Coordinates of C-alpha atoms and ligand atoms in Angstrom, one line a residue:
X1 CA 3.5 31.3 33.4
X2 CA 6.7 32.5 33.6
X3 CA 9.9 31.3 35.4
X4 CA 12.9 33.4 36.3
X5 CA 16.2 33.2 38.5
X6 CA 15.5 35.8 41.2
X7 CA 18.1 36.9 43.6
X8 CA 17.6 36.6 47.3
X9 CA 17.0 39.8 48.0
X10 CA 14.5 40.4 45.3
X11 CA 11.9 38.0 47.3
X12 CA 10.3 41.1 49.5
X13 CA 8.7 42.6 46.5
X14 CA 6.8 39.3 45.8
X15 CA 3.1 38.8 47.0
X16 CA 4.1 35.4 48.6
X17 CA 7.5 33.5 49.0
X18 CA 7.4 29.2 49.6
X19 CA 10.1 28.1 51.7
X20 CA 10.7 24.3 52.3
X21 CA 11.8 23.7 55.8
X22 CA 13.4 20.5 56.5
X23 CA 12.6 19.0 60.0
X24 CA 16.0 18.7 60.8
X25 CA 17.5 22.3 59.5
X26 CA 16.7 25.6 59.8
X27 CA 15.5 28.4 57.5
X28 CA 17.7 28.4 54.3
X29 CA 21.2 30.2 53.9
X30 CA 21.2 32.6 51.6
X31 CA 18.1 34.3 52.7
X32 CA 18.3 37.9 54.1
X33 CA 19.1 37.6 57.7
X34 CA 15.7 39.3 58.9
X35 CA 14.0 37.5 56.5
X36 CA 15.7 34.4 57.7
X37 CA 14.8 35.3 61.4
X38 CA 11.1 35.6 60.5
X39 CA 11.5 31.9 59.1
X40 CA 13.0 30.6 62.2
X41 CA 10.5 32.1 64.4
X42 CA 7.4 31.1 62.5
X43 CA 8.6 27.5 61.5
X44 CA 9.0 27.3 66.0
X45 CA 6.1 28.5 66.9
X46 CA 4.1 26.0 63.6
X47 CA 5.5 23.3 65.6
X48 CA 4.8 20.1 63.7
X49 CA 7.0 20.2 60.4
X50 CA 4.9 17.4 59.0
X51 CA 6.1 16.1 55.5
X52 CA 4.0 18.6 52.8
X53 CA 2.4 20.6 55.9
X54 CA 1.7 24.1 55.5
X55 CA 2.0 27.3 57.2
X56 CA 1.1 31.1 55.9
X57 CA 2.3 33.7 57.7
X58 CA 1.1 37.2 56.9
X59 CA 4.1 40.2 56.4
X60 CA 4.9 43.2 54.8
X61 CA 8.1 42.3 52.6
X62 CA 7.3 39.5 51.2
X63 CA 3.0 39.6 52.0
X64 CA 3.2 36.0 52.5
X65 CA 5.3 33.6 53.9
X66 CA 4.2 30.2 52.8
X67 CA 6.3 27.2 55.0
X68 CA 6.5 24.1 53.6
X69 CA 7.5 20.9 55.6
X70 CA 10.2 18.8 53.6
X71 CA 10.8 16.1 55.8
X72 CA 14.5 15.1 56.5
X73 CA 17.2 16.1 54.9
X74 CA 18.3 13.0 53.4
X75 CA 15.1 11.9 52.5
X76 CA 14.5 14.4 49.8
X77 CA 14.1 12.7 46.4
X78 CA 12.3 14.7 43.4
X79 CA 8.7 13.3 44.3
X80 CA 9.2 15.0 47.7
X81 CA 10.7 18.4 45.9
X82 CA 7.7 18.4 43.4
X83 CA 5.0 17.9 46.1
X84 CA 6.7 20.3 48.3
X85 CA 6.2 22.9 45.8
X86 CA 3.2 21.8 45.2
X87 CA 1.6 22.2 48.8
X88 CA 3.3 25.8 49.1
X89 CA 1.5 26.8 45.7
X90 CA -1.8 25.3 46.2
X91 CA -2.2 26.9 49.1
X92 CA -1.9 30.3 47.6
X93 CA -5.3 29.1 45.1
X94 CA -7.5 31.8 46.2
X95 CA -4.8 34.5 47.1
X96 CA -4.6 36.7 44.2
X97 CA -0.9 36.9 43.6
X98 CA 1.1 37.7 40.7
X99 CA 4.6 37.3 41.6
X100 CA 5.8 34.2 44.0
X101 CA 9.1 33.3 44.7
X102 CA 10.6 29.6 45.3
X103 CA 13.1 28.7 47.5
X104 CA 14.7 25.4 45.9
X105 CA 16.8 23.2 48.2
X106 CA 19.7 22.3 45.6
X107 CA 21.0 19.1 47.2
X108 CA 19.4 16.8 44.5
X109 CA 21.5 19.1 41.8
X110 CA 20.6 22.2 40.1
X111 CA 18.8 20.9 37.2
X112 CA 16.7 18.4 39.0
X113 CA 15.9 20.7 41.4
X114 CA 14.7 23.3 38.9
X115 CA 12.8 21.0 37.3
X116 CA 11.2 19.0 39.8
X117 CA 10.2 22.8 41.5
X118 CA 8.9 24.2 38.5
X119 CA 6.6 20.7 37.6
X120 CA 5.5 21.3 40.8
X121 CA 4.1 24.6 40.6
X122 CA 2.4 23.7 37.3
X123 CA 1.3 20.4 39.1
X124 CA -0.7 23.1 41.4
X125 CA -2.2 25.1 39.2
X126 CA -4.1 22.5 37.8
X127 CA -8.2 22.2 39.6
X128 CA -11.2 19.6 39.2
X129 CA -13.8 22.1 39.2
X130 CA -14.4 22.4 35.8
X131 CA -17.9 22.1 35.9
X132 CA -19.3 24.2 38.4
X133 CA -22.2 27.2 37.0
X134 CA -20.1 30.2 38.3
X135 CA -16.6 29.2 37.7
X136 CA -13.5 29.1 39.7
X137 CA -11.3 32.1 39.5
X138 CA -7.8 31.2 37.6
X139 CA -5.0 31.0 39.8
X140 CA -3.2 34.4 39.6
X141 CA 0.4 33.3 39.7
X142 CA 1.9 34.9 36.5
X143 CA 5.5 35.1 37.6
X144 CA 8.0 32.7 39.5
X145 CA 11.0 33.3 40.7
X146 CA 13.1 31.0 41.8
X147 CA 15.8 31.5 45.1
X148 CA 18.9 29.1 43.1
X149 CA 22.7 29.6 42.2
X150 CA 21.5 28.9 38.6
X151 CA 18.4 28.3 36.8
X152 CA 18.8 26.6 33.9
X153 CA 16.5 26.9 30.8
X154 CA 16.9 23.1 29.8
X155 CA 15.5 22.0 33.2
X156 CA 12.6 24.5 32.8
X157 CA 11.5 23.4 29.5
X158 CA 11.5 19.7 30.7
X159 CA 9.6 21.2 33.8
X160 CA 6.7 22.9 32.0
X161 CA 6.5 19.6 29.4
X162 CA 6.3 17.3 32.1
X163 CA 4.1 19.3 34.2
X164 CA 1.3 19.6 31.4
X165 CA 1.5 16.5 30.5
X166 CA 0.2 15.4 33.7
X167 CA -2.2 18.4 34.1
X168 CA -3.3 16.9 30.7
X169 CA -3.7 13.6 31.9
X170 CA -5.6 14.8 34.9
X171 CA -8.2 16.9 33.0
X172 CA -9.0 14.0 30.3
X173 CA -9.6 11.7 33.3
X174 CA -11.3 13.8 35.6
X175 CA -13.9 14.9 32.7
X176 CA -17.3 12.2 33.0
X177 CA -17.9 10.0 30.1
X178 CA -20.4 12.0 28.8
X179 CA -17.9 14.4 27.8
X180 CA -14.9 12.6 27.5
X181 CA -16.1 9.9 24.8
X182 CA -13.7 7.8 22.4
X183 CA -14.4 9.8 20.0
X184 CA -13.7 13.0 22.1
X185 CA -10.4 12.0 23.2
X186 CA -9.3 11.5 19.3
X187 CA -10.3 15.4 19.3
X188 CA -7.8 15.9 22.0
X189 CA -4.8 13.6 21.0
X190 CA -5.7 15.7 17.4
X191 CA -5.5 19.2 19.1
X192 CA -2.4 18.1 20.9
X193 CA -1.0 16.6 18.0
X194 CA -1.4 19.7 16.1
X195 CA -0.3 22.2 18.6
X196 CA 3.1 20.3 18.9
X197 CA 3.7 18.4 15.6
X198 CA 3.6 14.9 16.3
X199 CA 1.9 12.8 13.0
X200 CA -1.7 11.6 14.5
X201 CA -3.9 9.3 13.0
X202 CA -7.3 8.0 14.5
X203 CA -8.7 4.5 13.7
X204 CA -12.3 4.2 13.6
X205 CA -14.0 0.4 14.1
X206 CA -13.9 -0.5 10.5
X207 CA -10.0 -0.1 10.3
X208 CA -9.6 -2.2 13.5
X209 CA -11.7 -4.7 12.0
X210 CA -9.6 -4.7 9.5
X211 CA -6.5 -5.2 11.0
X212 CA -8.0 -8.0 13.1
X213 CA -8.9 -6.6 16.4
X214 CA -11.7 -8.7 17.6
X215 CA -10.3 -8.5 21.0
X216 CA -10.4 -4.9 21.6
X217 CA -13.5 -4.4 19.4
X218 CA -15.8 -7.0 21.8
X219 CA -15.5 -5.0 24.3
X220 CA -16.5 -2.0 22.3
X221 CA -19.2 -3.9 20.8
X222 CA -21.8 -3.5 24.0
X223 CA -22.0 0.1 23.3
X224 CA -23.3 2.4 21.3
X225 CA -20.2 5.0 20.9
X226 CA -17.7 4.0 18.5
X227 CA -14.5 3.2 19.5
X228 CA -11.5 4.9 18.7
X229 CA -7.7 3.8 18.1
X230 CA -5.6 6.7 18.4
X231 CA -1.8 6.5 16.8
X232 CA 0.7 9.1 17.7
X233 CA 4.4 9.3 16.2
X234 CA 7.1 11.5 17.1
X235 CA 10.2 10.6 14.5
X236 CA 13.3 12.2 16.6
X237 CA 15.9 10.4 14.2
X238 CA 16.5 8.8 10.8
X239 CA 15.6 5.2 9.7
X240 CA 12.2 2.8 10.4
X241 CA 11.1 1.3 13.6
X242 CA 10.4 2.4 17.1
X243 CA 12.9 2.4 19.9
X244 CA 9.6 3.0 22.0
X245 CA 6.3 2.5 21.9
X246 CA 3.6 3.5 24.9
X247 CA 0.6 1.9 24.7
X248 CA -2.1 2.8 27.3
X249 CA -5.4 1.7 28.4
X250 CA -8.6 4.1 27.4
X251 CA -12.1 2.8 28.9
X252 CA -13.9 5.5 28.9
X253 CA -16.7 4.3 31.4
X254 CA -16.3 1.3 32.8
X255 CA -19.5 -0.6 33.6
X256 CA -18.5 -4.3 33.9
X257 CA -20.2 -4.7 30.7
X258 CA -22.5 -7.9 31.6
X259 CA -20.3 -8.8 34.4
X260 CA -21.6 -5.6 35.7
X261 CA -20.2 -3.8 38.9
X262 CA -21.9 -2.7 41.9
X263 CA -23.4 0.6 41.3
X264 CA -21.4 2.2 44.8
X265 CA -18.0 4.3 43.3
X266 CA -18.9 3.1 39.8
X267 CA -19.3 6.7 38.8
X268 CA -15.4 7.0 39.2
X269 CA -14.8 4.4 36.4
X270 CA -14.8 7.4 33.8
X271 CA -11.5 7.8 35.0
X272 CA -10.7 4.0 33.2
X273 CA -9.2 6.0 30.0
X274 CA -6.4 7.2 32.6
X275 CA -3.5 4.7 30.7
X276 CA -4.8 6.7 27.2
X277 CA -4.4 10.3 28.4
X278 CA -1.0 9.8 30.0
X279 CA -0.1 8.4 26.9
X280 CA -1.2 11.3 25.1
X281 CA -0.3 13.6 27.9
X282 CA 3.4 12.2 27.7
X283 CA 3.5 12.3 23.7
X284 CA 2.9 15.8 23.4
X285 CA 5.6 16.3 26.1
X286 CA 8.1 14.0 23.5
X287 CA 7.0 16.2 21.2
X288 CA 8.0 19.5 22.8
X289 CA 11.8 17.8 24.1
X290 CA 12.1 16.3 20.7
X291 CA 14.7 12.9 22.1
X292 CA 16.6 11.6 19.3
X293 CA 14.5 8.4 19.1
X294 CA 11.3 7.3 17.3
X295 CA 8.9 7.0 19.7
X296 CA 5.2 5.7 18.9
X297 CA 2.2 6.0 21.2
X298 CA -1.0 4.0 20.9
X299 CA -4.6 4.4 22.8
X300 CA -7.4 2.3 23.0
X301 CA -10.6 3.7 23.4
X302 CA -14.1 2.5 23.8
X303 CA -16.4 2.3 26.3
X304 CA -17.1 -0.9 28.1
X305 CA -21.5 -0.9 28.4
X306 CA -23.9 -4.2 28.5
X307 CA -25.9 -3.3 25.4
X308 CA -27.6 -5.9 23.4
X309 CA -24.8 -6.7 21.6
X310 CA -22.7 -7.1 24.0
X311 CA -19.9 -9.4 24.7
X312 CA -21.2 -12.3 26.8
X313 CA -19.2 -14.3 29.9
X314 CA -18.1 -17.5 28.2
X315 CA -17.3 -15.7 24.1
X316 CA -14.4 -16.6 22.7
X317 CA -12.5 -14.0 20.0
X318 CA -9.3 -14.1 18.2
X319 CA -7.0 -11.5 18.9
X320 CA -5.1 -9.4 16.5
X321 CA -2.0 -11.2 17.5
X322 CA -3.9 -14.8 16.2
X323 CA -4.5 -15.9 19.5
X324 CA -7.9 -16.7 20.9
X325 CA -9.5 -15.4 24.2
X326 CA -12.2 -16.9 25.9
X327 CA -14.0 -13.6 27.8
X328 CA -15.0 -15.4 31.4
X329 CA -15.9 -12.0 32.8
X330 CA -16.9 -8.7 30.9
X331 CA -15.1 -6.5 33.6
X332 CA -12.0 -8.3 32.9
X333 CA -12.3 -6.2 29.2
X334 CA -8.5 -3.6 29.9
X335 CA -6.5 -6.3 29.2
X336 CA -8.8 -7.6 25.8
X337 CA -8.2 -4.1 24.8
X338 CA -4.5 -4.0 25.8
X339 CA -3.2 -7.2 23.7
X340 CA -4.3 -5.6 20.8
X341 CA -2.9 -2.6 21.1
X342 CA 0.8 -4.1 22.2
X343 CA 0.1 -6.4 18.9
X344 CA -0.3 -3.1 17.0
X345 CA 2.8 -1.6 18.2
X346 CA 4.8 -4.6 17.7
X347 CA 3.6 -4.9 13.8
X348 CA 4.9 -1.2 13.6
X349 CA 8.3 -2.2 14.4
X350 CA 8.8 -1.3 18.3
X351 CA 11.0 -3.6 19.9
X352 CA 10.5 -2.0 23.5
X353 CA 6.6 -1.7 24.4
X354 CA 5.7 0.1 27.8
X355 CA 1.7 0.2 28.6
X356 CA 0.2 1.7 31.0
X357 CA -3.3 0.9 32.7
X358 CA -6.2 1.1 35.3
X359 CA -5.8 -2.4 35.6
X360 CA -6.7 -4.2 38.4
X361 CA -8.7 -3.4 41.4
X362 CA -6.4 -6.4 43.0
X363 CA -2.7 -3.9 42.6
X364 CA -5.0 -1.3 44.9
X365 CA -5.1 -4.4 47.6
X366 CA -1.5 -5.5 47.0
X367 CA 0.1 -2.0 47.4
X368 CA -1.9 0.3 49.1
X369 CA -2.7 3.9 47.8
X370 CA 0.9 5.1 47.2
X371 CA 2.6 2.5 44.8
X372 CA 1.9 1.6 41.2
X373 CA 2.5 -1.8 39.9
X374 CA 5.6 -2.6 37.7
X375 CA 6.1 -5.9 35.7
X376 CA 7.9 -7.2 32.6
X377 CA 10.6 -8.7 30.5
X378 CA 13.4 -9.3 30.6
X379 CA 14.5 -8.2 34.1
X380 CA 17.2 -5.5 33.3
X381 CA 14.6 -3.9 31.2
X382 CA 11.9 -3.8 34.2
X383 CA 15.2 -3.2 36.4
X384 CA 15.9 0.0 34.2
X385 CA 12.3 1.2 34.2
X386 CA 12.6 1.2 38.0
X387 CA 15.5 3.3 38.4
X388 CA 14.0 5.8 35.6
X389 CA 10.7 5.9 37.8
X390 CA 12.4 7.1 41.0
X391 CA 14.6 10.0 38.8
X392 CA 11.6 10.9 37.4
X393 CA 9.3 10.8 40.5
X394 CA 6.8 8.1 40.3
X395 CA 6.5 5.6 43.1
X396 CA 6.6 2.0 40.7
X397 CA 7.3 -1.6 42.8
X398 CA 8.1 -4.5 41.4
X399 CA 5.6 -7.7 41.5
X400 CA 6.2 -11.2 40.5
X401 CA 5.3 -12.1 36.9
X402 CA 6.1 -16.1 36.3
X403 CA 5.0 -19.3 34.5
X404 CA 2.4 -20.2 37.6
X405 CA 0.6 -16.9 36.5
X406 CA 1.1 -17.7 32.6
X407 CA -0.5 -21.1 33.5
X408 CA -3.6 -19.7 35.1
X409 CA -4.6 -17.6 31.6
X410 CA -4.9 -21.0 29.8
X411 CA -8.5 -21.5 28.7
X412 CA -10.1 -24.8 28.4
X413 CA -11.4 -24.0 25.0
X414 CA -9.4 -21.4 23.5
X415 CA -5.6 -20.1 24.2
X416 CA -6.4 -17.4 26.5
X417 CA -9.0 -17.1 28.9
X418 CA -9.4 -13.5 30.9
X419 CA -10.2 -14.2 34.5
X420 CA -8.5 -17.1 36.4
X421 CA -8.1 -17.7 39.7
X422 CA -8.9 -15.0 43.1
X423 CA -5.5 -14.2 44.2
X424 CA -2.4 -12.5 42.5
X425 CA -5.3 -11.0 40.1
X426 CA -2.8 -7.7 39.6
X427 CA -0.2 -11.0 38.2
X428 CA -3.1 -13.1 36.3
X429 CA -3.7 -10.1 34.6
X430 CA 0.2 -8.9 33.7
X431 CA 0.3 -12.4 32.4
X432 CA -2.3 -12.4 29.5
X433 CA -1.1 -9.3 28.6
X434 CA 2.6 -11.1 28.3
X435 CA 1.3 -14.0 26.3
X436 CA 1.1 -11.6 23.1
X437 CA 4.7 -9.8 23.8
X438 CA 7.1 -11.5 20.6
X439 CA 10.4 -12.6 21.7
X440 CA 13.4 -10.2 22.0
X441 CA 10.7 -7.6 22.8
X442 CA 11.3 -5.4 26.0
X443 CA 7.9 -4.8 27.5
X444 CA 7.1 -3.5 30.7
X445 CA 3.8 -2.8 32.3
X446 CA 2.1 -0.4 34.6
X447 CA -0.5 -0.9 36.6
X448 CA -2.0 2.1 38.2
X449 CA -5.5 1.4 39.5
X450 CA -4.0 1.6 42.5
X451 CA -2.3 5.6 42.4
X452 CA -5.0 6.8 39.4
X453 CA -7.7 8.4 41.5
X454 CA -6.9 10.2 45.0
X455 CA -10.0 9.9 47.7
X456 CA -8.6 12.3 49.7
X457 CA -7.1 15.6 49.4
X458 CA -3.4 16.0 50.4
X459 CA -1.5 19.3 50.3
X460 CA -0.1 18.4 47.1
X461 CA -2.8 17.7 45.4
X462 CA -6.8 18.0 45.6
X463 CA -9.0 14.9 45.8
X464 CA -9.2 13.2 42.0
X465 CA -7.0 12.4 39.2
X466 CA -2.8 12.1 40.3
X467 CA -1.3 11.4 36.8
X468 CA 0.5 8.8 38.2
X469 CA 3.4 7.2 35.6
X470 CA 3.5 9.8 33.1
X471 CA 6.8 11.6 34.4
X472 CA 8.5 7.7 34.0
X473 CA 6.9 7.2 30.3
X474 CA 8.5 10.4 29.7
X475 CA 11.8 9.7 30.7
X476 CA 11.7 6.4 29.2
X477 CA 11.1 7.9 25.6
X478 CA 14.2 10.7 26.7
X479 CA 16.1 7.6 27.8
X480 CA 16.1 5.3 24.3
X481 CA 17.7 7.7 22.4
X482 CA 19.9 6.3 19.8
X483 CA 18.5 3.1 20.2
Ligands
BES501 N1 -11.0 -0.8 35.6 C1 -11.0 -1.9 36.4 C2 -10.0 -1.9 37.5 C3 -10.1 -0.8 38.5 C4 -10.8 -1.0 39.7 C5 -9.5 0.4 38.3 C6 -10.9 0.0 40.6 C7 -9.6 1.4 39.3 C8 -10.4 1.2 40.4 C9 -10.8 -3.2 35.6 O1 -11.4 -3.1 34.3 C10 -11.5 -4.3 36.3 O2 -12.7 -4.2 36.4 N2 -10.8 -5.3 36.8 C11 -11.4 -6.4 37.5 C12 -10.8 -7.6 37.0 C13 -11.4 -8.9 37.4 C14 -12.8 -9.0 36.9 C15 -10.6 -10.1 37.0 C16 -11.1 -6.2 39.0 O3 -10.0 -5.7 39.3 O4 -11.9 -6.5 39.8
MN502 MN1 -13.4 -3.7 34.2
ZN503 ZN1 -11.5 -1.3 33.5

């Protein structure tokens, strides 16, 4: 797809035109004044204006009007100017055009404008029908011009990067765990890797052994795929260690192991590898901006099954990081993979460790359907991952991480136990994860059970995978440059 500065007046000869119309402003300035007049009388007689909503009307010159509600004025922030994007391109799916053309509102800046419009339109080519019989046509969009005083070729690239990165996250955790195995993800961190030269190695269950990962491996031990530990590295300067390392969460089904769930939604728990792919997803977009820093990414993937091998409630393990874990309840089994994997990336030198995970059902009862759960050490460096989240145009909140939830992961006969108490469970389980962080590391952690999976369509976005997180892991590893 391509994207190209288009002049006002060049918008009649496209096959559809998306025009955000804020609920307290009128058609934008600049337009052609007919054009302008057509906007005005449409957005009237549409009424509403709700945030995202979406209105078509039919023409000559452009075919389509597509009207976009933005919301107010003031309240546009790059979430809202990626989804509004978004909702005028997705409702073009079955439309057949070529050529479209964006209005972008510039009030956010130029260059996030740009680049928050043209993730957007990527963000909307993306579908979750990938395995009907007679497949979905391809969108047709080829071309996209974009109405702006400028359109600059930096805030494309990190457009396109960032938007396939979270197409890519989407379409590993949308795929079932019959196709989307450990092993098979390896084969698509490998192709990534490849396509955009980042170093990629792939552990297999003898080298975790190895390396002491009894943790991670007993949860991989109830089933009968072997696990995978997948190791990117993108070197962007000179000299040893890591100014960042992501480390996400890969479950590729997620029964409960012996702690097994109830069978009603379980079928969605292929989406548990959700924290690997974005990982993946946001390395290969490192790879393509190429920051100045060394950035290292590490997944962990297995599957978490009740074979007759499996892990039983009340086993105890040591950890790659020396400490033990008694396992009180099988489905507790992201954050036994988790330790490990933030023990790895501490061994290879990172000093700031970011991981990202399906967590928790309890973050989903804390915060609702539209926030993703943010904890940490020390608080500047959770404060700074915060601030990056809202440039980049995640929705991350703060929640409390303290020595009452550090006391509660205390086992009776080891040092770690992996369930504790009912409430705060989001908290409990940020808290095991924190008693294998070293001192004078930065770590912060995302939990994004809550955001992963969407029940509902929106105009945005169709029902499924969201990608929530990746845009911030990708500005963190722009934002550690130099150190
Ligand atoms: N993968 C789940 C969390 C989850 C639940 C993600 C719903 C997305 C939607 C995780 O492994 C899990 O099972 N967590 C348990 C922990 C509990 C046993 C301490 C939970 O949240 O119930
Ligand atoms: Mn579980
Ligand atoms: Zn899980």
């Amino acid at each position: 797809m391509r994207f190209l500065l288009m002049r006002p007046a060049a918008v009649a000869a496209t096959g559809a035109l998306i025009v955000p119309i804020h609920s307290d402003g009128g058609a934008p300035a600049g337009l052609p004044r007919a054009l302008r007049a057509t906007i005005e009388r449409v957005a009237k007689a549409a009424g509403s204006g709700r945030l995202y909503g979406v209105t078509t009307h039919f023409g000559t010159a452009p075919e389509r009007i597509v009207l976009v509600g933005a919301g107010k004025r003031a309240d546009l922030t790059p979430e809202r100017q990626r989804r509004i994007a978004a909702a005028g391109v997705r409702a073009l799916w079955r439309a057949k055009v070529r050529r479209i053309a964006v209005v972008v509102d510039e009030s956010l800046g130029t260059a996030p404008a740009i680049e928050a419009t043209v993730q957007g339109v990527i963000y909307a080519m993306w579908r979750p029908e990938s395995h009907r019989s007679k497949p979905e046509p391809l969108p047709a969009i080829s071309t996209v011009g974009l109405v702006a005083s400028a359109v600059p070729v930096a805030a494309v690239r990190r457009g396109q990067a960032i938007g396939d990165a979270v197409n890519f996250a989407r379409r590993l955790a949308n795929e079932p765990a019959n196709l989307m195995t450990p092993s098979n993800v390896a084969d698509e961190a490998r192709t990534l890797a490849k396509a955009t030269g980042l170093r990629c190695e792939v552990l297999d269950e003898k080298r975790c052994r190895a390396l002491g990962m009894h943790s991670f491996l007993s949860v991989a031990q109830g089933s009968d795929q072997p696990p995978r530990l997948v190791v990117l590295r993108h070197h962007g300067r000179a000299g040893k260690g890591y100014d960042l390392a992501l480390v996400g969460k890969g479950i590729t089904f997620d029964s409960g192991g012996i702690s097994i769930k109830p069978a009603a939604g379980m079928h969605l728990m292929k989406a548990d590898m959700t924290g690997a792919a974005s990982v993946i997803g946001a390395m290969g977009a490192v790879a393509r901006l190429r920051p100045a820093a060394n950035i290292l990414a590490v997944a962990l993937l297995t599957e978490n099954l009740s074979g007759g091998r499996a892990t039983k409630p009340g086993d105890v393990f040591t950890s790659m990081s020396g400490k033990t874990v008694e396992v009180i309840n099988t489905d507790a089994e992201g954050r036994l993979v988790l330790i490990d994997g933030l023990t790895y990336a501490q061994r290879e030198g990172a000093r700031r460790v970011v991981d990202i995970a399906t967590l928790t059902g309890a973050i989903h009862v804390a915060l609702g359907d539209h926030f993703s759960g943010l904890f940490g050490k020390p608080d500047a460096f959770v404060a700074r991952v915060l601030e990056l989240s809202r440039g980049a145009g995640d929705r991350l909140w703060p929640m409390p991480l303290t020595d009452e939830f550090r006391d509660e992961v205390r086992s009776d006969i080891a040092d770690l136990r992996n369930q504790a108490g009912r409430h705060g469970g989001a908290s409990i389980a940020a808290a095991f994860l924190d008693a294998v962080i070293e001192d004078g590391v930065e770590w912060a952690h995302l939990d994004i059970a809550s955001q992963d999976w969407s029940d509902r369509d929106q105009p945005h976005s169709p029902k499924g995978p969201q990608g929530p997180g990746v845009r911030t892991l990708i500005a963190l590893a722009e934002s550690v440059r130099g150190g």
